[in-house]
Every structure is written in structure tokens, then in C-alpha cells.
Amino acid sequence: VKYVYRFSEGDKDMKDLLGGKGANLAEMTKLGLPVPPGFTITTDACREYMKQGGVPAELAPAVTENLASVEEKMGRKLGDPDNPLLVSVRSGAKFSMPGMMNTVLNIGLNDESVLGLAKVSGNERFAWDSYRRLVQMFGDTVLGVDGALYLDALDNIKERRGVHFDHELSAEDLKELVVEFKQITKEAAGRDFPQDPREQLDLGIEAVFLSWNTERAKIYRRRERISDDLGTAVNVQTMVFGNMGEDSGTGVCFTRDPSTGHSGVYGDILMNAQGEDVVAGIRNTEPLVELETHDKKSYDELLAIMDKLEKHYQDLCDIEFTIEHGKLWMLQTRVGKRTAAAAFRIATQLVDEGLIDMDEALTRVTGEQLTQLMFPQFDAKAKKTLLTKAMAASPGAAVGEIVFNNEDAVVAAEEGRKVILVRRETNPDDLPGMVAAEGILTARGGKTSHAAVVARGMGKTAVVGAEELVVKEKKKFIQVGDQVLHHGDVIGIDGMTGEVFVGDVPVTDSAVTTYLAEGLEAGLAAAADDEMVADLIKSVDRLLTHADHRRRLAVRANADTPDDAARALSFGAQGIGLCRTEHMFLGERRALVERVILSPAESQARAEALAELERLQFADFEDMLRVMNGREMTVRLIDPPLHEFLPDLTQLEVKAAVQRAQGEELSAEDRKVLEAVRRLHETNPMLGTRGVRLGILLPGLFALQIRALAQATLKLKKEGLDPRPEIMVPLVGSVRELHKVRVEAEALIRSEIAAFEVEHDFPIGCMVELPRAAITADDLARDADFFSFGTNDLTQTVWGFSRDDVEGTIFPTYIENSVFGVSPFETIDQRGVGELVRMGAQRGRSTKPNLKLGICGEHGGDPDSIHFFHKTDLNYVSCSPFRVPVARLEAGRAAV
Ligand code: ADP
Ligand code: MG
Ligand code: MG
């Protein structure tokens, strides 16, 4: 096997093997850009390392060979005492995992080569600064020493010298620091900092392999649904130095603004510094344009390269570079992460610039991003108390109590309280707190700091680099001027403007939501004179329109009331895929249901209660059908077990026991109720008397619903409207159940048609939500005009999971143990439940080729599931009204 590739051997499509960083370093090398030479150790080697629990034997000779070729190219040898070659060891997995993996710079320095470096560079201070960084990074990331120990030592020496910044320390100071750092390493790690350059390199490589399985890397992967099996590549690259003096520097830039999507270059630089200073937000950076004044030649060259990269990748590129003595070097590029708003705007900009077409543009945005844009925002008109203003790093409006550490954030989140994580700056150790918080506020760092990058990736609101803000993490307070806020005080952060407010700030709908609900004109009006928002709305409109044009799946909504139905229509729903009727039996009507249940089968009382319910249902259906005029509306006959309409058994038993203890008699009425509840009580109600079973056991119920629906329909039809109800029978397991209901329904409908003297065709279909229904779908199709896959119940019955119980108990542990990456109730389990959907669809259509197929349930609004339903050739998905725009977009994406 080939475990090592030179940069000149790979390209950008080899991410599986070379990781994202390695593949793109190879691509830039291929493009002829100035990339410091190096090589990439493949993810194969990492996987083999994990399998064997050690470095595979073939790796060392391959590293030796490739190192030799770099040494030859550079005319220097790794760690040579006179003129040392130094390298960085950089991790890089297929998917970028910001800050997850360890990077070690300046490998090859030791007590001797540092002198050589000082001599050839003519810069003693620089050489010692590089060496102290190596000892520090190596100790921290390779040997597992607590990084704070080094930082404390660094702070101490700065204090003793009376300086503020690292670069103000002299060569002598740094020499002293190296001695101290080595001592710290020895004490904390129980071994000396290795002087042998090759040992440094090998340990560094191994540390990268190991870092794949750190806790924070696992948390990130779980969140991003990245497989644990991929492994990481390792890049070994010739060092170039941004810390050689004021004609050197380092920076991060974007070919467009990743936060707003504005076209035009954008970035942060730091002169006289090494790369990790920018990413860690150690010092506040300068904007990229300042580079023009520092070093115009490098600035111009960088702009030209940015343009070249963007055209080449046909997308926003995110770039890391370093300037050494006025010579520009490219250290990294990738297609950049971006906010949801930027994603939509950039996608249409690239179309307008002729780089991509609309189909491609659709693939550049996601339903998840659209969801983010629908988030509420701070009410512009509300009175707010501004605390400070900083950099807007990740959009949204977050309000919560101030917390300063992971533990407080996690505890609060578990108790359902909203918190804002406030830190001086964040690092990968803060990930659990960031996950738990509503938003993140930091005092240091730019838009490319750890906090900003990770928050954007997670879709969390973040405001960073609040320079006025003093953060006391241990003492748990923050201060701006003389205003002090403590742990637990409420603040609001605006990720669009960078504003930080004191107290609870009211939030309002986003203008994008206004657009989605009320149309382009209303959306643009809501954007008022905010050009960026107006432009965003136009982008969303173009992309959604294109998605509508391309998609094969129709999108319907689950709606039970005229209000919900109207909302669904305004969001673009083409019909109702699930109108539940049970809520229509609750509230004041519950007493009627109780009477039906408690009265003897043939009694006058039951007949009266049923008649009253029928009148009420008629009005319900009439209202709904009016709203849905001209569009299909699937009405599911009553589904839940009857006992849900009666009082709770335990409560009744307790009440009875108390009365008995006090020597009182139960009233006749109470006794009747108690008996009925006992009679109807079931141990597994979800597998009990519900759906079609209930319809067969208590015939009056389905009959009244069917009559009410038929009457409402025929009445509207007489008025000249176009009602399109579909009757859906739930929880069918056998065609005989369906057949019985169908025969009775048809008889009822015929007599209504005769009475109204209007013709109408009522489609009758069933839910496919039991395994037996999917398996016998060819039989079912004989008596069904349509199927609707009820994937919630189907998941419940295929897995045997009680869906009301598992989410809080079994699932967290299952997800932790990778039994599945995501709850099967959230994203359809394609292998199991999905297979039954596919089987049901195929068998159903083998009987009736034109059988209409839909799905209702949570999966109808889930992006991954929607792509699956598209492939399975269903006719429509049905989801909650607010998910309709997301489903439209994803159905379009699935089709391109
Ligand atoms: P991450 O994946 O966390 O961004 P990187 O591997 O990109 O980690 O390294 C962190 C920083 O170290 C980068 O910002 C880069 O500028 C700097 N760096 C890495 N390799 C080199 C090198 N060969 N020469 C100079 N700086 C480097
Ligand atoms: Mg990087
Ligand atoms: Mg169901």
C-alpha cells in the first residue's frame, strides 16, 4: 500500500484518502501556487493505526523517502544543526473539523538546531521564539501537558519584563522561557522534550492519529453526523515563517464575506506572527485591506490568487497564508463554510457571474440553512439597552443567562434554561458549553476565531471580539466600563449586528419568514431598507422557485384547523396530507365522546351524542374544505385509543379509594365512569384498540365522520366550490379491515349523494404504518385509492420502540454508542423502515400502477428523509406547515 503522497501527486478529489487539507494543498500545488513543499500521510494509514493499535510498519520507510525528497528540494535537512529544515505536522480529515485536531509547528528544532536557525536567519529572537513555540505545542498536543502551565509561565515572564505582548519579549527572555518550558514538560509529562527531530516527527504524526478519537472530536462528529470510521490524514509541510519580523505575517481570508455573503474579499491578518496566533485569537487582528499598506506586492499577489481559486473551485474559498520576508506562501484552502444567509446570496451571485447554473446553485444551499433564516430576530422597535458592540460572527438572536463554563452551560440546558456562554476566547475544550448554549460571546478574536468558526458551523448565534468587555471567568462576572453583570444575569446577543444588550430583548419574525408566508413584496417591505436582507430574500425566492420547478415530489402539510391550513397554503403547501380529526373530539366535545362511550350500544343517549358530534364535525370539515378549495385534503378517521377521551384511571382509583376510606359511596355517575375506564384500560394502548380497530369495534364513530365529510363536501360542491377530500383509514393491517370500512363508507356516501343530488368521487385510502400493511400492500391496494406511509408509527412498530418513551431514555445512550447516529424518528432509517416503505410502494403499485403514494409524519420535513422519499418515487410528502418551505427546497435539491 501507498501510505504517503507528495503534494504534487494528489488533487482536490482525493479527500477520502488525503483529507480535505491534503487534497487541497495538492490541488494548489497542481495549480502552480506557492505552497511550501510537503507530503500527506493517508487516512488508510490512520485507519490501519487504529486497527493495529500502533503505527503500521510500512509507514516509517515511506516517511523517510518522502522527507528525503523534501529535504533535497529545500537543500536542508530536518533538524540539521547548521541549517535546519523545519516542518509542521498538520491533521486534516475528509470533512473539516475546525480546531478539533492538533497541529504542531516548528518540528526539527532542538538545543542545537535552534542555534543554526538563529545563524542562517540572522534573527536570534525569531529562532528562540520558534523553539519555545515548539516545546509548548509539542508538550500540549503531543505529550498531553496542560497548556495553561505554559501560558502561565508566559504571562509571568511578560509581567516580570513589564510588557503586554509576546512579540515584545527579547531573545534572552525566550531562551529563558525555553528552559522553563522544557522543565514544565518534564515534570508534567514525565519525560524530556525529545531532542531527536525524527522522534519529534514520528510522535507528532502519531498524536494526529490519536487526536481522531479525542472526546471533543467525537462530540463534533456526532453533531455533524460524520462517521467515526473515516480517520484523518496527516500533512507534513515545510515551515515558512510569519514571525520573522515586520515584513512577515500571517492571515486568513475569504473570497467573499462568509457571514453576509457580500461579494468582495474579506479577512484578518496579523503581522509578525505565526498562523496559530490568528486562529486562537491571541491578539486582535487587522482587516485584510491593511495588508496593502504593510506589503503591497504580497497583497496584490494574494488578491490574484484568491480570484484564481474562486474561479477554479467555483465557490467561496477560505484561505490561510503566511508571508515570510515579503514572500507569500499558501498554507491552506477549502470551500469555505458560510452562514445560511451567505449561502443563499453567494449561490445566486455565482449564477449571475456565470460560474454555475441554477441546478448547481440549488445544491449549494440546504433546508437546514433555510430553517436558520426563518429564526426570529430582535424586534427592531423594542427598547434595548446596549452593553457593547462587537463583531457579528454567526447570525441569530439569542437571549439567555450569562454562564462562563461548560458545566454551568450544560446544567442550565438540562434544566431547560437558556444561556449565553461568555468567554475571553474559546478553544476546542469549550465545545460542550457551546453546544448547550443559545449563543456565544467572546472578548477576543476575529470572525475567523475558533468561537466564530464553530458557532457558524453549528448554526449558533455568536458575537466575538468584544474588546470593551472584561471577562472574569473564575470570578464569574463581566464588565464594560463601570457596568458589571454577573453569572445568571440575562443578556441578548445579535449575531447579525454584533450588538450585545442587557436584559431580555423581545424577538420578532424574520423578514425571510414574512416573505415565505406573504410573498416577495411583503418580504421586501419587511426588509425595509436593509439591502442585505432584501437581496437575501430575492436569492431565496429565486432558489425556491427553481426548486419548485424541478421537484417531482409534491409538498403537502399536516394541518387540523383552518388556521393551520391557511398557514400551510401561504408557505406553499399543495394540499393537506394529514388532517387529524381527534382534536375535534377534545375540549368541550369530550363530554359528548364520554356519553358515547358510557351509554349502552343501542341507546337513545348514544345516538343523540353521536348526532351532536356529527353536526360539529360537519362544521369542522366545511371550514377546512373552504380554505382548501381546489386542493386535496386527506382526512384521517379517528385514530387514538378511546381511553384518551376519558379521565385518567389512576386518578379515578385514588379518588374512589379516598372516598371509600371516608366511608362515602361513589356516585352512580362516578362508578359508571370508573367501570368504563377500567374496561377500556390497556397496557399497550398504542398497540391496542385504535385506528381501524376502534372503527370496527364502535361503528358509529367512523360513520358519523364519513357522513359529516360527505355532507360538507356535497354542500360546497353545490355552492360551486371544488372540495377534494380523501378519506384515510388509520392502522390498517389487513385488507379485510379496509374492505369492511370501505364497503360501509361507500354505502353512506351513496345515500348522501342521493340526498344532495350532486355527484362526487370520494377517494378512500389507508395509512401504511404497520409492517403487515407494507408486506401485504399488493392486497391492500385492491381496496385503496391511495396509501400514506405513517412513518412515525411504522418506525415504532418496525423497531418495537415506544416513541413516547425512548427519546429521553434509550436514545441518548444508543447515539453515544453509535447504534445509530440520529434518532430514527427524526431521520428515516432507510435500511429497515425505509425498506418497508419501498416494499409497500412497489407491491401497492404492482396491483395498481397509478396508486398515489404519500408520507405523513415527522420525516416529511426532514431533509435526508425527503431525499429518500424522492428516490422511492412517492408522489408527495406531508409535513408541519413551518417545514413546508424546507421540504420544497429539499425536494428540489433531491431532483437536480
Ligand atoms: P487547523 O486545521 O486547525 O486550521 P492547520 O494545520 O491549518 O490547523 O494549522 C494551524 C496554523 O498553523 C495555520 O493557521 C497555519 O497558518 C499554520 N501552519 C501550519 N503549517 C504551517 C507551515 N508549514 N508553515 C507556516 N505555518 C504553518
Ligand atoms: Mg487551518
Ligand atoms: Mg399513526
PDB file of C-alpha atoms in Angstrom, residues 56-220:
ATOM      1  CA  PRO A  56       1.900   0.294  10.599  1.00  0.00           C
ATOM      2  CA  ALA A  57       5.371  -0.962   9.760  1.00  0.00           C
ATOM      3  CA  GLU A  58       5.308   0.325   6.161  1.00  0.00           C
ATOM      4  CA  LEU A  59       4.851   3.933   7.258  1.00  0.00           C
ATOM      5  CA  ALA A  60       8.323   4.799   8.568  1.00  0.00           C
ATOM      6  CA  PRO A  61      10.234   3.946   5.359  1.00  0.00           C
ATOM      7  CA  ALA A  62       7.685   5.849   3.268  1.00  0.00           C
ATOM      8  CA  VAL A  63       8.062   8.917   5.504  1.00  0.00           C
ATOM      9  CA  THR A  64      11.855   8.621   5.265  1.00  0.00           C
ATOM     10  CA  GLU A  65      11.725   8.511   1.477  1.00  0.00           C
ATOM     11  CA  ASN A  66       9.340  11.450   1.136  1.00  0.00           C
ATOM     12  CA  LEU A  67      11.141  13.508   3.728  1.00  0.00           C
ATOM     13  CA  ALA A  68      14.355  12.971   1.806  1.00  0.00           C
ATOM     14  CA  SER A  69      12.765  14.334  -1.330  1.00  0.00           C
ATOM     15  CA  VAL A  70      11.539  17.455   0.509  1.00  0.00           C
ATOM     16  CA  GLU A  71      14.993  17.862   2.058  1.00  0.00           C
ATOM     17  CA  GLU A  72      16.561  17.642  -1.352  1.00  0.00           C
ATOM     18  CA  LYS A  73      14.173  20.200  -2.807  1.00  0.00           C
ATOM     19  CA  MET A  74      14.819  22.604   0.069  1.00  0.00           C
ATOM     20  CA  GLY A  75      18.565  21.909   0.294  1.00  0.00           C
ATOM     21  CA  ARG A  76      18.215  21.483   4.029  1.00  0.00           C
ATOM     22  CA  LYS A  77      17.898  18.540   6.378  1.00  0.00           C
ATOM     23  CA  LEU A  78      15.325  18.065   9.127  1.00  0.00           C
ATOM     24  CA  GLY A  79      16.820  19.409  12.346  1.00  0.00           C
ATOM     25  CA  ASP A  80      20.284  19.925  10.822  1.00  0.00           C
ATOM     26  CA  PRO A  81      22.359  21.782  13.431  1.00  0.00           C
ATOM     27  CA  ASP A  82      23.718  24.256  10.864  1.00  0.00           C
ATOM     28  CA  ASN A  83      20.785  24.913   8.556  1.00  0.00           C
ATOM     29  CA  PRO A  84      17.733  23.039   9.764  1.00  0.00           C
ATOM     30  CA  LEU A  85      14.660  22.174   7.757  1.00  0.00           C
ATOM     31  CA  LEU A  86      11.629  22.618   9.968  1.00  0.00           C
ATOM     32  CA  VAL A  87       8.237  21.121   9.264  1.00  0.00           C
ATOM     33  CA  SER A  88       4.709  21.344  10.550  1.00  0.00           C
ATOM     34  CA  VAL A  89       2.615  18.283  11.278  1.00  0.00           C
ATOM     35  CA  ARG A  90      -0.994  19.047  10.459  1.00  0.00           C
ATOM     36  CA  SER A  91      -4.093  16.951  10.726  1.00  0.00           C
ATOM     37  CA  GLY A  92      -6.727  17.005   8.029  1.00  0.00           C
ATOM     38  CA  ALA A  93      -9.762  14.762   7.809  1.00  0.00           C
ATOM     39  CA  LYS A  94     -12.136  14.441   4.884  1.00  0.00           C
ATOM     40  CA  PHE A  95     -14.517  16.916   6.491  1.00  0.00           C
ATOM     41  CA  SER A  96     -13.042  19.972   8.075  1.00  0.00           C
ATOM     42  CA  MET A  97     -13.283  19.775  11.810  1.00  0.00           C
ATOM     43  CA  PRO A  98     -12.235  23.238  12.976  1.00  0.00           C
ATOM     44  CA  GLY A  99      -9.827  23.147  15.864  1.00  0.00           C
ATOM     45  CA  MET A 100     -10.541  19.505  16.504  1.00  0.00           C
ATOM     46  CA  MET A 101      -7.169  18.137  15.593  1.00  0.00           C
ATOM     47  CA  ASN A 102      -3.718  19.077  16.711  1.00  0.00           C
ATOM     48  CA  THR A 103      -1.184  20.919  14.630  1.00  0.00           C
ATOM     49  CA  VAL A 104       2.453  21.103  15.654  1.00  0.00           C
ATOM     50  CA  LEU A 105       4.675  23.746  14.106  1.00  0.00           C
ATOM     51  CA  ASN A 106       8.466  24.073  14.000  1.00  0.00           C
ATOM     52  CA  ILE A 107       9.282  20.379  14.266  1.00  0.00           C
ATOM     53  CA  GLY A 108      13.018  19.860  13.859  1.00  0.00           C
ATOM     54  CA  LEU A 109      14.159  22.431  16.396  1.00  0.00           C
ATOM     55  CA  ASN A 110      16.273  21.322  19.336  1.00  0.00           C
ATOM     56  CA  ASP A 111      19.019  22.744  21.525  1.00  0.00           C
ATOM     57  CA  GLU A 112      21.464  22.657  18.615  1.00  0.00           C
ATOM     58  CA  SER A 113      19.400  23.414  15.541  1.00  0.00           C
ATOM     59  CA  VAL A 114      17.935  26.478  17.220  1.00  0.00           C
ATOM     60  CA  LEU A 115      21.427  27.954  17.056  1.00  0.00           C
ATOM     61  CA  GLY A 116      21.702  27.047  13.380  1.00  0.00           C
ATOM     62  CA  LEU A 117      18.339  28.636  12.689  1.00  0.00           C
ATOM     63  CA  ALA A 118      19.419  31.778  14.540  1.00  0.00           C
ATOM     64  CA  LYS A 119      22.552  31.971  12.421  1.00  0.00           C
ATOM     65  CA  VAL A 120      21.048  31.359   8.969  1.00  0.00           C
ATOM     66  CA  SER A 121      18.065  33.596   9.636  1.00  0.00           C
ATOM     67  CA  GLY A 122      20.270  36.244  11.219  1.00  0.00           C
ATOM     68  CA  ASN A 123      17.473  36.565  13.762  1.00  0.00           C
ATOM     69  CA  GLU A 124      18.154  35.119  17.155  1.00  0.00           C
ATOM     70  CA  ARG A 125      14.920  36.268  18.686  1.00  0.00           C
ATOM     71  CA  PHE A 126      12.899  34.573  15.966  1.00  0.00           C
ATOM     72  CA  ALA A 127      14.783  31.291  16.388  1.00  0.00           C
ATOM     73  CA  TRP A 128      14.130  31.148  20.125  1.00  0.00           C
ATOM     74  CA  ASP A 129      10.538  32.211  19.691  1.00  0.00           C
ATOM     75  CA  SER A 130      10.056  29.313  17.265  1.00  0.00           C
ATOM     76  CA  TYR A 131      11.709  26.898  19.648  1.00  0.00           C
ATOM     77  CA  ARG A 132       9.623  27.934  22.641  1.00  0.00           C
ATOM     78  CA  ARG A 133       6.508  27.530  20.487  1.00  0.00           C
ATOM     79  CA  LEU A 134       7.584  24.023  19.535  1.00  0.00           C
ATOM     80  CA  VAL A 135       8.189  22.958  23.131  1.00  0.00           C
ATOM     81  CA  GLN A 136       4.858  24.465  24.109  1.00  0.00           C
ATOM     82  CA  MET A 137       2.786  22.970  21.260  1.00  0.00           C
ATOM     83  CA  PHE A 138       4.534  19.657  21.430  1.00  0.00           C
ATOM     84  CA  GLY A 139       4.000  19.410  25.166  1.00  0.00           C
ATOM     85  CA  ASP A 140       0.390  20.459  24.893  1.00  0.00           C
ATOM     86  CA  THR A 141      -0.775  18.442  21.909  1.00  0.00           C
ATOM     87  CA  VAL A 142       1.633  15.501  21.698  1.00  0.00           C
ATOM     88  CA  LEU A 143       2.605  14.849  25.306  1.00  0.00           C
ATOM     89  CA  GLY A 144      -0.706  15.885  26.847  1.00  0.00           C
ATOM     90  CA  VAL A 145       0.656  18.601  29.133  1.00  0.00           C
ATOM     91  CA  ASP A 146      -1.917  21.122  30.382  1.00  0.00           C
ATOM     92  CA  GLY A 147      -1.449  24.105  28.053  1.00  0.00           C
ATOM     93  CA  ALA A 148      -2.275  26.531  30.856  1.00  0.00           C
ATOM     94  CA  LEU A 149       1.034  25.711  32.525  1.00  0.00           C
ATOM     95  CA  TYR A 150       2.924  27.195  29.570  1.00  0.00           C
ATOM     96  CA  LEU A 151       0.563  30.144  29.278  1.00  0.00           C
ATOM     97  CA  ASP A 152       1.006  30.954  32.949  1.00  0.00           C
ATOM     98  CA  ALA A 153       4.773  30.859  32.564  1.00  0.00           C
ATOM     99  CA  LEU A 154       4.465  33.110  29.512  1.00  0.00           C
ATOM    100  CA  ASP A 155       2.242  35.548  31.388  1.00  0.00           C
ATOM    101  CA  ASN A 156       4.658  35.577  34.296  1.00  0.00           C
ATOM    102  CA  ILE A 157       7.673  36.464  32.251  1.00  0.00           C
ATOM    103  CA  LYS A 158       5.744  39.198  30.451  1.00  0.00           C
ATOM    104  CA  GLU A 159       4.733  40.598  33.802  1.00  0.00           C
ATOM    105  CA  ARG A 160       8.296  40.450  35.092  1.00  0.00           C
ATOM    106  CA  ARG A 161       9.508  42.282  31.985  1.00  0.00           C
ATOM    107  CA  GLY A 162       6.617  44.745  32.130  1.00  0.00           C
ATOM    108  CA  VAL A 163       5.407  44.037  28.564  1.00  0.00           C
ATOM    109  CA  HIS A 164       1.980  43.249  27.124  1.00  0.00           C
ATOM    110  CA  PHE A 165       2.593  41.218  24.012  1.00  0.00           C
ATOM    111  CA  ASP A 166       4.549  38.078  23.206  1.00  0.00           C
ATOM    112  CA  HIS A 167       6.498  39.832  20.473  1.00  0.00           C
ATOM    113  CA  GLU A 168       7.862  42.337  22.993  1.00  0.00           C
ATOM    114  CA  LEU A 169       9.908  39.610  24.665  1.00  0.00           C
ATOM    115  CA  SER A 170      13.622  39.558  23.790  1.00  0.00           C
ATOM    116  CA  ALA A 171      15.732  36.633  22.578  1.00  0.00           C
ATOM    117  CA  GLU A 172      17.169  36.310  26.073  1.00  0.00           C
ATOM    118  CA  ASP A 173      13.661  36.190  27.573  1.00  0.00           C
ATOM    119  CA  LEU A 174      12.680  33.499  25.137  1.00  0.00           C
ATOM    120  CA  LYS A 175      15.808  31.461  25.875  1.00  0.00           C
ATOM    121  CA  GLU A 176      14.859  31.573  29.492  1.00  0.00           C
ATOM    122  CA  LEU A 177      11.324  30.567  28.601  1.00  0.00           C
ATOM    123  CA  VAL A 178      12.538  27.537  26.644  1.00  0.00           C
ATOM    124  CA  VAL A 179      14.387  26.306  29.705  1.00  0.00           C
ATOM    125  CA  GLU A 180      11.297  26.792  31.784  1.00  0.00           C
ATOM    126  CA  PHE A 181       9.024  25.161  29.193  1.00  0.00           C
ATOM    127  CA  LYS A 182      11.270  22.129  28.992  1.00  0.00           C
ATOM    128  CA  GLN A 183      11.176  21.861  32.757  1.00  0.00           C
ATOM    129  CA  ILE A 184       7.379  22.113  32.762  1.00  0.00           C
ATOM    130  CA  THR A 185       7.230  19.418  30.096  1.00  0.00           C
ATOM    131  CA  LYS A 186       9.485  17.103  32.026  1.00  0.00           C
ATOM    132  CA  GLU A 187       7.526  17.496  35.238  1.00  0.00           C
ATOM    133  CA  ALA A 188       4.077  17.229  33.697  1.00  0.00           C
ATOM    134  CA  ALA A 189       4.764  14.592  31.046  1.00  0.00           C
ATOM    135  CA  GLY A 190       7.307  12.548  32.955  1.00  0.00           C
ATOM    136  CA  ARG A 191       9.718  12.626  30.053  1.00  0.00           C
ATOM    137  CA  ASP A 192      12.067  15.069  28.388  1.00  0.00           C
ATOM    138  CA  PHE A 193      11.076  17.066  25.383  1.00  0.00           C
ATOM    139  CA  PRO A 194      12.562  14.887  22.584  1.00  0.00           C
ATOM    140  CA  GLN A 195      15.722  16.314  21.053  1.00  0.00           C
ATOM    141  CA  ASP A 196      15.782  13.891  18.130  1.00  0.00           C
ATOM    142  CA  PRO A 197      13.996  15.628  15.193  1.00  0.00           C
ATOM    143  CA  ARG A 198      12.793  12.374  13.671  1.00  0.00           C
ATOM    144  CA  GLU A 199      11.366  11.286  17.001  1.00  0.00           C
ATOM    145  CA  GLN A 200       9.556  14.630  17.165  1.00  0.00           C
ATOM    146  CA  LEU A 201       8.141  13.996  13.720  1.00  0.00           C
ATOM    147  CA  ASP A 202       7.053  10.431  14.445  1.00  0.00           C
ATOM    148  CA  LEU A 203       5.463  11.332  17.753  1.00  0.00           C
ATOM    149  CA  GLY A 204       3.717  14.254  16.085  1.00  0.00           C
ATOM    150  CA  ILE A 205       2.276  12.013  13.380  1.00  0.00           C
ATOM    151  CA  GLU A 206       1.081   9.530  15.960  1.00  0.00           C
ATOM    152  CA  ALA A 207      -0.507  12.318  18.000  1.00  0.00           C
ATOM    153  CA  VAL A 208      -2.548  13.357  14.983  1.00  0.00           C
ATOM    154  CA  PHE A 209      -3.783   9.788  14.545  1.00  0.00           C
ATOM    155  CA  LEU A 210      -4.688   9.684  18.218  1.00  0.00           C
ATOM    156  CA  SER A 211      -6.469  13.020  18.118  1.00  0.00           C
ATOM    157  CA  TRP A 212      -9.082  11.482  15.817  1.00  0.00           C
ATOM    158  CA  ASN A 213     -10.548   9.805  18.860  1.00  0.00           C
ATOM    159  CA  THR A 214     -10.435  12.593  21.429  1.00  0.00           C
ATOM    160  CA  GLU A 215     -13.691  13.319  23.210  1.00  0.00           C
ATOM    161  CA  ARG A 216     -14.168  16.691  21.547  1.00  0.00           C
ATOM    162  CA  ALA A 217     -13.538  15.244  18.094  1.00  0.00           C
ATOM    163  CA  LYS A 218     -16.159  12.597  18.770  1.00  0.00           C
ATOM    164  CA  ILE A 219     -18.665  15.173  20.005  1.00  0.00           C
ATOM    165  CA  TYR A 220     -18.140  17.226  16.886  1.00  0.00           C
TER     166      TYR A 220
END
